[in-house]
Amino acid sequence: MCRYCVEYGGGTKWYLNPDNYRDELYTSGAHEATVKMLSGVQKNSFDVGAMSIADESAPDLYSTDSLSVGMEQMIGHGGQVVPLEDALKIIDLCREPFLLMHCACRRYFGKTDILRCLYLWPQVIETALKERPWEKDSRILSKEEAKEFEIDCDKKGFLHSIWHAAVDTDGILPMVMCHCTATDCIPTKFRVSYGVINAQRKGEYVAEVDLAKCKEGCKEYPACMHRCQFGAMRYSPVERVMYIDPQACFGCGLCRPACPYGAIKLVDRSSYPSLVDNW
Amino acid sequence: MEYTHITPRPVIHVDEEACGNAILCLKCVKACLEAGPNCIGFMNTEPPPVGENAPQRLEDIPHKIISTVMVNCNGCGKCVEACPKGALTLEMPEPQVPTVRVQRSDIIFCFTLRDGTKTFPRDD
Ligand code: SF4
Ligand code: SF4
Ligand code: SF4
Ligand code: SF4
Ligand code: SF4
């Protein structure tokens, strides 16, 4: 359980707490400001704008805590990795329809345009369609379609992350689910290149390998390794097994379905005492 | 002794006037992407108007070049070469001597507790 869950989880994870999906939050104080900026005409100025000042706001790569504070307190937006099963639970907690739109991180850094940002609140659709008429490629998804989309992303190796619209004393509003790779995703780059923790926090899980199964499995070329965006997988050609470093693992679960021998599972991050403050 | 260490990295200066509406070109973005580091992006100069005068195409929105993720820049200069308008300049940092430093982080990843307490990282 991360500190967000302790404060705002109501006994579960913050993003699985139905309390955080209350309609009042959508129009209350800190949340409303972020929601407005992300759903309306200010979207690109807001999220690409936050990226544009990264170099100035993180002058020291080894002390980027102030940028984490900035993400949460000023920008009012931050992400956390979730595995497929939690992504599906999030969809279940929401009302349909969902808005699936282009991925700003890819588009605005010259990469291939794909639809990868899934907005959770039906209210977003209205604002987005009204204020951003040039985004003609967006799609409106039903609950079923949104779940299919999540499953498809998982197959293709896009990690799911849940993004909040501000942390305030009344809760944390889950706003959008992104489907990224560390190669393209700006917040994930902020995490891996700049060390900004609140840009993309680790998930509530870590992956574990059943070494006995693994030893009998691939033997030569590990079939799971290419799925890890975080360099948490280390293969020993001597033992012929995969080791996953719990300190490096983000708990995305993408390696799991890639193992033909069912040797990988996700366990709760809290099963490792040393990970209690490693997010 | 007060000491601030700034992680060195190159800086790209963009002459926005010379560049014009970046979205009509984006040659530097492409050059940096092809070079690998992918430091350069683009964004609208300001939020476009809503209502009748709302733009119908992305190209109708004025955009500017942003240089960010410069921690990954290797100073290859491909972006500068690619710019047909001479709008970019690359400034390389002075060579640095490695310094002694202490790393610490007191962050608990949630700055606003439910009772309203703020828990910003200590700066001592
Ligand atoms: S956070 Fe991920 S999915 Fe969202 S815009 Fe960025 S790369 Fe795309
Ligand atoms: S080891 Fe598996 S679960 Fe952990 S970050 Fe890598 S792909 Fe994700
Ligand atoms: S795919 Fe499965 S069996 Fe193969 S190396 Fe990975 S964990 Fe081991
Ligand atoms: S100098 Fe090279 S790496 Fe740096 S921004 Fe320009 S193209 Fe990218
Ligand atoms: S290459 Fe030059 S003119 Fe073209 S977008 Fe970049 S800075 Fe502007």
CSV table of C-alpha atoms and ligand atoms in Angstrom, one decimal:
chain,number,residue,atom,x,y,z
A,1,MET,CA,0.0,0.0,0.0
A,2,CYS,CA,1.4,3.3,-1.0
A,3,ARG,CA,0.9,6.5,1.0
A,4,TYR,CA,-1.9,7.6,-1.4
A,5,CYS,CA,-3.7,4.3,-0.4
A,6,VAL,CA,-3.1,4.9,3.3
A,7,GLU,CA,-4.6,8.4,3.1
A,8,TYR,CA,-7.2,8.0,0.4
A,9,GLY,CA,-7.7,4.2,-0.2
A,10,GLY,CA,-10.5,3.7,2.3
A,11,GLY,CA,-9.1,0.2,3.0
A,12,THR,CA,-8.2,-0.6,-0.6
A,13,LYS,CA,-5.9,1.0,-3.2
A,14,TRP,CA,-6.6,4.7,-3.9
A,15,TYR,CA,-7.6,4.0,-7.5
A,16,LEU,CA,-10.0,1.1,-6.5
A,17,ASN,CA,-11.7,3.2,-3.8
A,18,PRO,CA,-15.2,4.0,-5.2
A,19,ASP,CA,-15.2,7.2,-3.0
A,20,ASN,CA,-12.6,8.7,-5.3
A,21,TYR,CA,-15.0,8.4,-8.3
A,22,ARG,CA,-17.7,10.5,-6.7
A,23,ASP,CA,-19.2,13.1,-9.0
A,24,GLU,CA,-18.6,15.9,-6.4
A,25,LEU,CA,-14.9,15.5,-6.7
A,26,TYR,CA,-15.0,16.2,-10.4
A,27,THR,CA,-16.2,19.8,-9.7
A,28,SER,CA,-14.4,20.4,-6.4
A,29,GLY,CA,-11.4,22.7,-5.8
A,30,ALA,CA,-8.1,21.2,-6.7
A,31,HIS,CA,-9.6,18.5,-8.9
A,32,GLU,CA,-11.7,20.8,-11.0
A,33,ALA,CA,-8.7,22.9,-12.0
A,34,THR,CA,-6.8,19.9,-13.3
A,35,VAL,CA,-9.9,18.4,-14.9
A,36,LYS,CA,-10.5,21.6,-16.7
A,37,MET,CA,-7.0,21.8,-18.0
A,38,LEU,CA,-6.9,18.2,-19.1
A,39,SER,CA,-10.3,17.9,-20.8
A,40,GLY,CA,-10.5,21.3,-22.5
A,41,VAL,CA,-8.6,23.6,-24.8
A,42,GLN,CA,-5.7,24.0,-22.3
A,43,LYS,CA,-4.8,20.3,-22.5
A,44,ASN,CA,-1.6,20.6,-24.6
A,45,SER,CA,-0.5,23.8,-22.9
A,46,PHE,CA,-1.0,21.9,-19.7
A,47,ASP,CA,0.6,18.6,-20.2
A,48,VAL,CA,3.2,19.3,-22.9
A,49,GLY,CA,3.8,22.6,-21.1
A,50,ALA,CA,4.7,20.7,-18.0
A,51,MET,CA,7.2,18.7,-20.0
A,52,SER,CA,8.7,21.7,-21.6
A,53,ILE,CA,10.1,23.1,-18.4
A,54,ALA,CA,11.5,19.8,-17.1
A,55,ASP,CA,15.1,20.7,-17.6
A,56,GLU,CA,14.7,24.0,-15.7
A,57,SER,CA,12.7,22.5,-12.9
A,58,ALA,CA,15.0,19.5,-12.4
A,59,PRO,CA,18.4,21.2,-12.4
A,60,ASP,CA,19.9,18.5,-10.3
A,61,LEU,CA,19.1,14.9,-11.5
A,62,TYR,CA,20.0,13.5,-8.1
A,63,SER,CA,17.6,15.7,-6.1
A,64,THR,CA,14.3,15.8,-8.0
A,65,ASP,CA,12.0,15.8,-5.0
A,66,SER,CA,11.0,19.3,-5.7
A,67,LEU,CA,9.7,18.3,-9.1
A,68,SER,CA,7.7,15.5,-7.4
A,69,VAL,CA,6.1,18.1,-5.2
A,70,GLY,CA,5.5,20.2,-8.2
A,71,MET,CA,3.8,17.4,-10.0
A,72,GLU,CA,1.4,16.7,-7.2
A,73,GLN,CA,0.8,20.1,-5.7
A,74,MET,CA,1.1,22.5,-8.7
A,75,ILE,CA,0.5,20.5,-11.8
A,76,GLY,CA,-2.0,18.3,-9.9
A,77,HIS,CA,-1.4,15.3,-12.0
A,78,GLY,CA,0.7,12.2,-11.5
A,79,GLY,CA,0.6,8.5,-12.5
A,80,GLN,CA,1.0,5.1,-11.1
A,81,VAL,CA,1.6,1.8,-13.0
A,82,VAL,CA,-1.2,-0.7,-12.7
A,83,PRO,CA,-1.4,-4.3,-14.0
A,84,LEU,CA,-4.1,-5.5,-16.3
A,85,GLU,CA,-6.4,-6.9,-13.6
A,86,ASP,CA,-6.4,-3.5,-11.8
A,87,ALA,CA,-6.9,-1.6,-15.1
A,88,LEU,CA,-10.0,-3.7,-15.7
A,89,LYS,CA,-11.3,-3.1,-12.1
A,90,ILE,CA,-10.8,0.7,-12.7
A,91,ILE,CA,-13.0,0.4,-15.9
A,92,ASP,CA,-15.6,-1.4,-13.9
A,93,LEU,CA,-15.7,1.4,-11.3
A,94,CYS,CA,-16.4,4.0,-14.0
A,95,ARG,CA,-19.4,5.0,-15.9
A,96,GLU,CA,-19.4,4.6,-19.7
A,97,PRO,CA,-18.6,6.0,-22.2
A,98,PHE,CA,-14.9,6.5,-22.3
A,99,LEU,CA,-12.9,8.8,-24.5
A,100,LEU,CA,-9.9,7.2,-26.3
A,101,MET,CA,-7.6,9.8,-27.7
A,102,HIS,CA,-4.2,10.4,-29.2
A,103,CYS,CA,-1.2,10.1,-27.1
A,104,ALA,CA,0.3,13.5,-26.5
A,105,CYS,CA,3.7,12.2,-25.5
A,106,ARG,CA,4.1,10.5,-28.8
A,107,ARG,CA,2.5,13.1,-31.1
A,108,TYR,CA,4.3,16.1,-29.7
A,109,PHE,CA,7.7,14.4,-29.8
A,110,GLY,CA,7.4,13.4,-33.4
A,111,LYS,CA,6.6,9.8,-32.8
A,112,THR,CA,3.9,7.6,-34.5
A,113,ASP,CA,0.4,8.9,-33.7
A,114,ILE,CA,-1.6,6.3,-31.9
A,115,LEU,CA,-4.7,6.3,-29.7
A,116,ARG,CA,-3.5,5.5,-26.2
A,117,CYS,CA,-5.0,7.9,-23.6
A,118,LEU,CA,-8.3,6.6,-22.1
A,119,TYR,CA,-10.3,9.2,-20.3
A,120,LEU,CA,-12.5,7.9,-17.6
A,121,TRP,CA,-15.2,10.5,-17.0
A,122,PRO,CA,-18.1,10.9,-19.5
A,123,GLN,CA,-18.0,14.6,-18.7
A,124,VAL,CA,-14.6,14.8,-20.3
A,125,ILE,CA,-16.0,13.8,-23.7
A,126,GLU,CA,-18.4,16.7,-23.9
A,127,THR,CA,-15.7,19.2,-23.1
A,128,ALA,CA,-13.1,17.6,-25.3
A,129,LEU,CA,-15.4,17.5,-28.4
A,130,LYS,CA,-16.6,21.0,-27.8
A,131,GLU,CA,-13.2,22.7,-27.2
A,132,ARG,CA,-10.9,20.6,-29.4
A,133,PRO,CA,-12.7,20.2,-32.7
A,134,TRP,CA,-9.4,19.5,-34.5
A,135,GLU,CA,-9.0,16.2,-32.7
A,136,LYS,CA,-11.1,14.2,-35.2
A,137,ASP,CA,-9.4,10.9,-34.5
A,138,SER,CA,-10.7,10.4,-31.0
A,139,ARG,CA,-13.0,7.5,-30.3
A,140,ILE,CA,-15.8,7.0,-27.8
A,141,LEU,CA,-15.7,3.6,-26.2
A,142,SER,CA,-18.3,1.5,-24.3
A,143,LYS,CA,-17.3,-0.3,-21.1
A,144,GLU,CA,-16.8,-3.5,-23.1
A,145,GLU,CA,-14.7,-1.8,-25.7
A,146,ALA,CA,-12.6,-0.1,-23.1
A,147,LYS,CA,-11.9,-3.5,-21.5
A,148,GLU,CA,-11.0,-5.0,-24.9
A,149,PHE,CA,-8.7,-2.0,-25.4
A,150,GLU,CA,-6.9,-2.7,-22.0
A,151,ILE,CA,-6.5,-6.4,-22.9
A,152,ASP,CA,-5.1,-5.5,-26.3
A,153,CYS,CA,-2.6,-3.1,-24.8
A,154,ASP,CA,-1.4,-5.7,-22.4
A,155,LYS,CA,-0.9,-8.2,-25.3
A,156,LYS,CA,1.1,-5.6,-27.3
A,157,GLY,CA,3.3,-4.6,-24.3
A,158,PHE,CA,1.9,-1.2,-23.4
A,159,LEU,CA,2.0,-0.6,-19.7
A,160,HIS,CA,-1.1,0.6,-18.1
A,161,SER,CA,-0.9,3.6,-15.7
A,162,ILE,CA,-3.6,5.5,-13.8
A,163,TRP,CA,-3.4,9.2,-13.7
A,164,HIS,CA,-5.0,11.4,-11.0
A,165,ALA,CA,-6.4,14.9,-11.2
A,166,ALA,CA,-5.0,16.4,-8.0
A,167,VAL,CA,-4.6,15.1,-4.5
A,168,ASP,CA,-6.8,17.1,-2.0
A,169,THR,CA,-8.2,16.3,1.4
A,170,ASP,CA,-11.5,15.1,-0.1
A,171,GLY,CA,-9.7,12.4,-2.2
A,172,ILE,CA,-7.6,11.7,-5.3
A,173,LEU,CA,-9.6,11.7,-8.5
A,174,PRO,CA,-8.6,9.0,-11.0
A,175,MET,CA,-8.9,10.8,-14.4
A,176,VAL,CA,-7.2,9.0,-17.2
A,177,MET,CA,-5.5,5.7,-18.0
A,178,CYS,CA,-2.4,5.8,-20.2
A,179,HIS,CA,-0.8,3.0,-22.2
A,180,CYS,CA,2.8,3.7,-22.6
A,181,THR,CA,6.3,2.4,-23.2
A,182,ALA,CA,9.3,3.9,-21.4
A,183,THR,CA,10.7,4.8,-24.8
A,184,ASP,CA,7.9,7.2,-25.7
A,185,CYS,CA,6.1,8.2,-22.6
A,186,ILE,CA,7.3,11.6,-21.2
A,187,PRO,CA,6.2,11.0,-17.6
A,188,THR,CA,7.9,7.6,-17.7
A,189,LYS,CA,11.0,9.3,-19.1
A,190,PHE,CA,10.8,11.8,-16.3
A,191,ARG,CA,10.9,8.9,-13.9
A,192,VAL,CA,13.6,6.8,-15.5
A,193,SER,CA,15.8,9.7,-16.8
A,194,TYR,CA,15.2,12.4,-14.2
A,195,GLY,CA,14.2,10.3,-11.2
A,196,VAL,CA,11.0,12.2,-10.7
A,197,ILE,CA,9.0,9.7,-8.6
A,198,ASN,CA,5.6,11.3,-8.8
A,199,ALA,CA,5.8,11.4,-12.6
A,200,GLN,CA,5.3,7.7,-12.8
A,201,ARG,CA,5.1,5.8,-9.5
A,202,LYS,CA,5.7,2.1,-9.2
A,203,GLY,CA,2.7,-0.2,-9.1
A,204,GLU,CA,1.3,-1.9,-6.0
A,205,TYR,CA,2.9,-5.2,-7.0
A,206,VAL,CA,6.2,-6.8,-7.9
A,207,ALA,CA,6.9,-9.8,-10.2
A,208,GLU,CA,8.3,-13.0,-8.9
A,209,VAL,CA,9.8,-15.9,-10.9
A,210,ASP,CA,9.2,-19.6,-10.0
A,211,LEU,CA,12.8,-20.6,-10.5
A,212,ALA,CA,12.1,-24.3,-10.7
A,213,LYS,CA,9.6,-23.7,-13.5
A,214,CYS,CA,11.9,-21.2,-15.2
A,215,LYS,CA,14.8,-23.6,-15.2
A,216,GLU,CA,12.7,-26.2,-17.1
A,217,GLY,CA,11.4,-23.5,-19.4
A,218,CYS,CA,13.2,-21.3,-21.9
A,219,LYS,CA,16.7,-22.6,-21.1
A,220,GLU,CA,18.4,-20.5,-23.8
A,221,TYR,CA,16.7,-17.3,-24.9
A,222,PRO,CA,14.4,-15.8,-22.3
A,223,ALA,CA,11.0,-15.1,-23.9
A,224,CYS,CA,9.9,-12.6,-21.3
A,225,MET,CA,12.8,-10.2,-21.1
A,226,HIS,CA,11.8,-7.9,-24.0
A,227,ARG,CA,8.6,-7.0,-22.2
A,228,CYS,CA,10.2,-5.2,-19.3
A,229,GLN,CA,10.4,-1.4,-19.8
A,230,PHE,CA,12.3,-0.9,-16.5
A,231,GLY,CA,15.3,-3.1,-16.8
A,232,ALA,CA,14.2,-5.2,-13.8
A,233,MET,CA,14.8,-8.6,-15.5
A,234,ARG,CA,18.3,-10.2,-15.4
A,235,TYR,CA,18.9,-13.5,-17.0
A,236,SER,CA,21.7,-15.8,-15.9
A,237,PRO,CA,23.1,-17.8,-18.8
A,238,VAL,CA,24.8,-20.0,-16.2
A,239,GLU,CA,21.8,-20.9,-14.0
A,240,ARG,CA,19.5,-20.5,-17.0
A,241,VAL,CA,17.0,-18.7,-15.0
A,242,MET,CA,15.5,-15.2,-14.9
A,243,TYR,CA,15.9,-13.1,-11.9
A,244,ILE,CA,13.6,-10.1,-11.3
A,245,ASP,CA,15.0,-7.4,-9.1
A,246,PRO,CA,12.2,-6.3,-6.8
A,247,GLN,CA,13.9,-3.0,-6.2
A,248,ALA,CA,13.7,-2.2,-9.9
A,249,CYS,CA,10.4,-3.9,-10.8
A,250,PHE,CA,7.5,-1.5,-11.4
A,251,GLY,CA,4.9,-4.3,-11.0
A,252,CYS,CA,3.3,-3.7,-14.5
A,253,GLY,CA,2.9,-7.4,-15.0
A,254,LEU,CA,3.7,-7.3,-18.7
A,255,CYS,CA,6.3,-10.0,-18.4
A,256,ARG,CA,3.8,-12.4,-17.0
A,257,PRO,CA,1.8,-13.4,-20.2
A,258,ALA,CA,5.0,-13.5,-22.2
A,259,CYS,CA,6.2,-16.6,-20.2
A,260,PRO,CA,5.1,-19.7,-22.1
A,261,TYR,CA,5.7,-21.7,-18.9
A,262,GLY,CA,3.6,-19.7,-16.5
A,263,ALA,CA,6.7,-19.1,-14.3
A,264,ILE,CA,5.9,-15.4,-13.5
A,265,LYS,CA,3.4,-14.1,-11.0
A,266,LEU,CA,2.7,-10.8,-9.4
A,267,VAL,CA,2.7,-10.5,-5.6
A,268,ASP,CA,1.9,-7.6,-3.4
A,269,ARG,CA,4.7,-5.0,-3.1
A,270,SER,CA,4.1,-5.1,0.6
A,271,SER,CA,5.3,-8.7,0.8
A,272,TYR,CA,8.9,-7.2,0.7
A,273,PRO,CA,9.5,-5.1,3.8
A,274,SER,CA,12.3,-3.3,2.0
A,275,LEU,CA,9.8,-2.0,-0.6
A,276,VAL,CA,7.6,-0.2,1.9
A,277,ASP,CA,8.9,3.2,0.7
A,278,ASN,CA,10.0,2.2,-2.7
A,279,TRP,CA,7.5,3.7,-5.2
B,1,MET,CA,29.1,25.9,2.8
B,2,GLU,CA,26.3,26.4,0.4
B,3,TYR,CA,26.7,24.3,-2.7
B,4,THR,CA,24.4,23.7,-5.6
B,5,HIS,CA,25.2,21.1,-8.1
B,6,ILE,CA,23.4,21.4,-11.4
B,7,THR,CA,23.6,18.2,-13.5
B,8,PRO,CA,25.2,19.5,-16.7
B,9,ARG,CA,23.4,19.1,-20.0
B,10,PRO,CA,23.3,20.9,-23.4
B,11,VAL,CA,20.8,23.6,-24.0
B,12,ILE,CA,19.0,24.3,-27.3
B,13,HIS,CA,18.0,27.9,-27.9
B,14,VAL,CA,15.1,28.4,-30.3
B,15,ASP,CA,14.6,31.6,-32.2
B,16,GLU,CA,10.9,31.4,-32.3
B,17,GLU,CA,10.5,34.3,-34.7
B,18,ALA,CA,12.8,32.7,-37.3
B,19,CYS,CA,11.1,29.3,-36.8
B,20,GLY,CA,7.6,30.6,-37.4
B,21,ASN,CA,4.8,28.0,-37.0
B,22,ALA,CA,6.9,25.0,-36.0
B,23,ILE,CA,4.2,22.5,-36.9
B,24,LEU,CA,4.6,23.3,-40.6
B,25,CYS,CA,8.2,22.1,-40.4
B,26,LEU,CA,9.3,19.9,-37.5
B,27,LYS,CA,12.5,19.0,-39.2
B,28,CYS,CA,14.5,19.4,-35.9
B,29,VAL,CA,12.1,17.1,-34.0
B,30,LYS,CA,12.5,14.5,-36.7
B,31,ALA,CA,16.3,14.8,-36.8
B,32,CYS,CA,16.6,14.4,-33.1
B,33,LEU,CA,14.2,11.4,-33.1
B,34,GLU,CA,16.2,9.8,-35.9
B,35,ALA,CA,19.4,10.5,-34.0
B,36,GLY,CA,18.0,8.6,-31.0
B,37,PRO,CA,17.8,10.9,-28.0
B,38,ASN,CA,14.4,12.4,-28.9
B,39,CYS,CA,14.9,15.5,-26.8
B,40,ILE,CA,12.9,18.0,-28.9
B,41,GLY,CA,9.1,18.3,-29.0
B,42,PHE,CA,6.6,20.9,-30.0
B,43,MET,CA,3.5,22.5,-28.4
B,44,ASN,CA,1.0,25.2,-29.0
B,45,THR,CA,2.2,28.8,-28.2
B,46,GLU,CA,-1.1,29.3,-26.3
B,47,PRO,CA,-4.4,27.6,-25.8
B,48,PRO,CA,-6.4,28.0,-29.1
B,49,PRO,CA,-9.7,29.9,-29.0
B,50,VAL,CA,-13.0,28.1,-28.2
B,51,GLY,CA,-16.2,28.4,-30.1
B,52,GLU,CA,-16.7,29.9,-33.6
B,53,ASN,CA,-13.0,30.7,-34.2
B,54,ALA,CA,-11.8,27.3,-32.9
B,55,PRO,CA,-9.2,25.8,-35.2
B,56,GLN,CA,-10.4,22.8,-37.2
B,57,ARG,CA,-7.0,21.4,-38.0
B,58,LEU,CA,-3.9,20.9,-35.8
B,59,GLU,CA,-1.9,22.8,-38.5
B,60,ASP,CA,-4.0,25.9,-37.9
B,61,ILE,CA,-2.7,26.2,-34.3
B,62,PRO,CA,0.5,28.2,-33.9
B,63,HIS,CA,3.2,25.9,-32.4
B,64,LYS,CA,6.7,26.4,-31.0
B,65,ILE,CA,9.6,24.1,-30.5
B,66,ILE,CA,10.4,22.9,-27.0
B,67,SER,CA,13.7,21.4,-26.1
B,68,THR,CA,13.3,19.2,-23.1
B,69,VAL,CA,14.7,15.8,-21.9
B,70,MET,CA,18.0,17.5,-22.7
B,71,VAL,CA,19.6,15.1,-20.2
B,72,ASN,CA,19.5,12.6,-23.0
B,73,CYS,CA,21.2,15.0,-25.5
B,74,ASN,CA,24.6,13.9,-26.8
B,75,GLY,CA,25.3,17.2,-28.6
B,76,CYS,CA,25.3,15.6,-32.0
B,77,GLY,CA,24.0,18.9,-33.6
B,78,LYS,CA,21.7,17.1,-36.0
B,79,CYS,CA,18.8,19.3,-35.0
B,80,VAL,CA,20.8,22.5,-35.8
B,81,GLU,CA,21.9,21.0,-39.1
B,82,ALA,CA,18.4,20.1,-40.0
B,83,CYS,CA,16.9,23.5,-39.4
B,84,PRO,CA,16.3,25.3,-42.8
B,85,LYS,CA,15.9,28.6,-41.1
B,86,GLY,CA,18.9,28.7,-38.8
B,87,ALA,CA,16.6,29.0,-35.8
B,88,LEU,CA,18.4,26.7,-33.4
B,89,THR,CA,21.7,27.1,-31.5
B,90,LEU,CA,23.3,24.4,-29.4
B,91,GLU,CA,25.0,25.4,-26.2
B,92,MET,CA,27.3,22.8,-24.7
B,93,PRO,CA,28.0,22.8,-21.0
B,94,GLU,CA,31.5,23.5,-19.7
B,95,PRO,CA,33.4,20.3,-18.8
B,96,GLN,CA,32.8,19.5,-15.1
B,97,VAL,CA,34.8,18.0,-12.4
B,98,PRO,CA,33.0,15.2,-10.6
B,99,THR,CA,31.9,16.3,-7.1
B,100,VAL,CA,31.3,14.7,-3.8
B,101,ARG,CA,27.7,14.6,-2.9
B,102,VAL,CA,25.2,13.1,-0.5
B,103,GLN,CA,22.0,11.7,-1.8
B,104,ARG,CA,18.9,11.6,0.2
B,105,SER,CA,15.2,11.7,-0.1
B,106,ASP,CA,12.7,12.0,2.6
B,107,ILE,CA,9.8,11.8,0.3
B,108,ILE,CA,6.7,9.8,1.3
B,109,PHE,CA,5.0,10.2,-2.1
B,110,CYS,CA,1.9,12.0,-0.9
B,111,PHE,CA,2.2,15.6,0.1
B,112,THR,CA,-1.3,16.2,1.3
B,113,LEU,CA,-2.5,14.0,4.0
B,114,ARG,CA,-6.2,13.5,4.6
B,115,ASP,CA,-6.2,15.7,7.7
B,116,GLY,CA,-4.7,18.5,5.7
B,117,THR,CA,-1.1,18.1,6.9
B,118,LYS,CA,1.5,19.0,4.2
B,119,THR,CA,4.6,16.8,4.2
B,120,PHE,CA,7.0,18.3,1.7
B,121,PRO,CA,10.5,16.8,1.7
B,122,ARG,CA,12.8,18.3,4.3
B,123,ASP,CA,15.3,20.6,2.7
B,124,ASP,CA,18.0,20.5,5.5
C,1,SF4,S1,1.2,9.2,-20.5
C,1,SF4,FE1,1.6,7.5,-21.9
C,1,SF4,S2,-0.3,7.2,-23.1
C,1,SF4,FE2,-0.5,9.2,-22.0
C,1,SF4,S3,0.1,10.6,-23.5
C,1,SF4,FE3,2.0,10.0,-22.4
C,1,SF4,S4,2.9,8.2,-23.5
C,1,SF4,FE4,0.8,8.6,-24.2
C,2,SF4,S1,9.8,-7.4,-14.2
C,2,SF4,FE1,7.8,-7.7,-15.1
C,2,SF4,S2,6.3,-6.7,-13.7
C,2,SF4,FE2,8.4,-6.0,-13.2
C,2,SF4,S3,8.6,-4.1,-14.3
C,2,SF4,FE3,9.5,-5.7,-15.6
C,2,SF4,S4,7.8,-6.4,-17.0
C,2,SF4,FE4,6.9,-5.2,-15.3
C,3,SF4,S1,9.8,-16.7,-20.2
C,3,SF4,FE1,9.4,-17.9,-18.3
C,3,SF4,S2,10.6,-19.7,-18.5
C,3,SF4,FE2,11.4,-18.2,-20.0
C,3,SF4,S3,13.1,-17.1,-19.0
C,3,SF4,FE3,11.2,-15.9,-18.7
C,3,SF4,S4,10.3,-16.7,-16.7
C,3,SF4,FE4,11.9,-18.2,-17.4
C,4,SF4,S1,22.1,18.0,-30.4
C,4,SF4,FE1,21.5,15.9,-31.2
C,4,SF4,S2,20.7,14.9,-29.4
C,4,SF4,FE2,20.8,17.1,-28.8
C,4,SF4,S3,18.8,17.9,-29.3
C,4,SF4,FE3,20.0,18.2,-31.1
C,4,SF4,S4,19.6,16.4,-32.4
C,4,SF4,FE4,18.9,15.9,-30.3
C,5,SF4,S1,13.8,22.8,-38.0
C,5,SF4,FE1,13.9,25.0,-37.5
C,5,SF4,S2,12.2,25.9,-38.6
C,5,SF4,FE2,11.8,23.8,-38.5
C,5,SF4,S3,10.6,23.5,-36.7
C,5,SF4,FE3,12.7,23.2,-36.1
C,5,SF4,S4,13.4,25.2,-35.3
C,5,SF4,FE4,11.5,25.5,-36.6
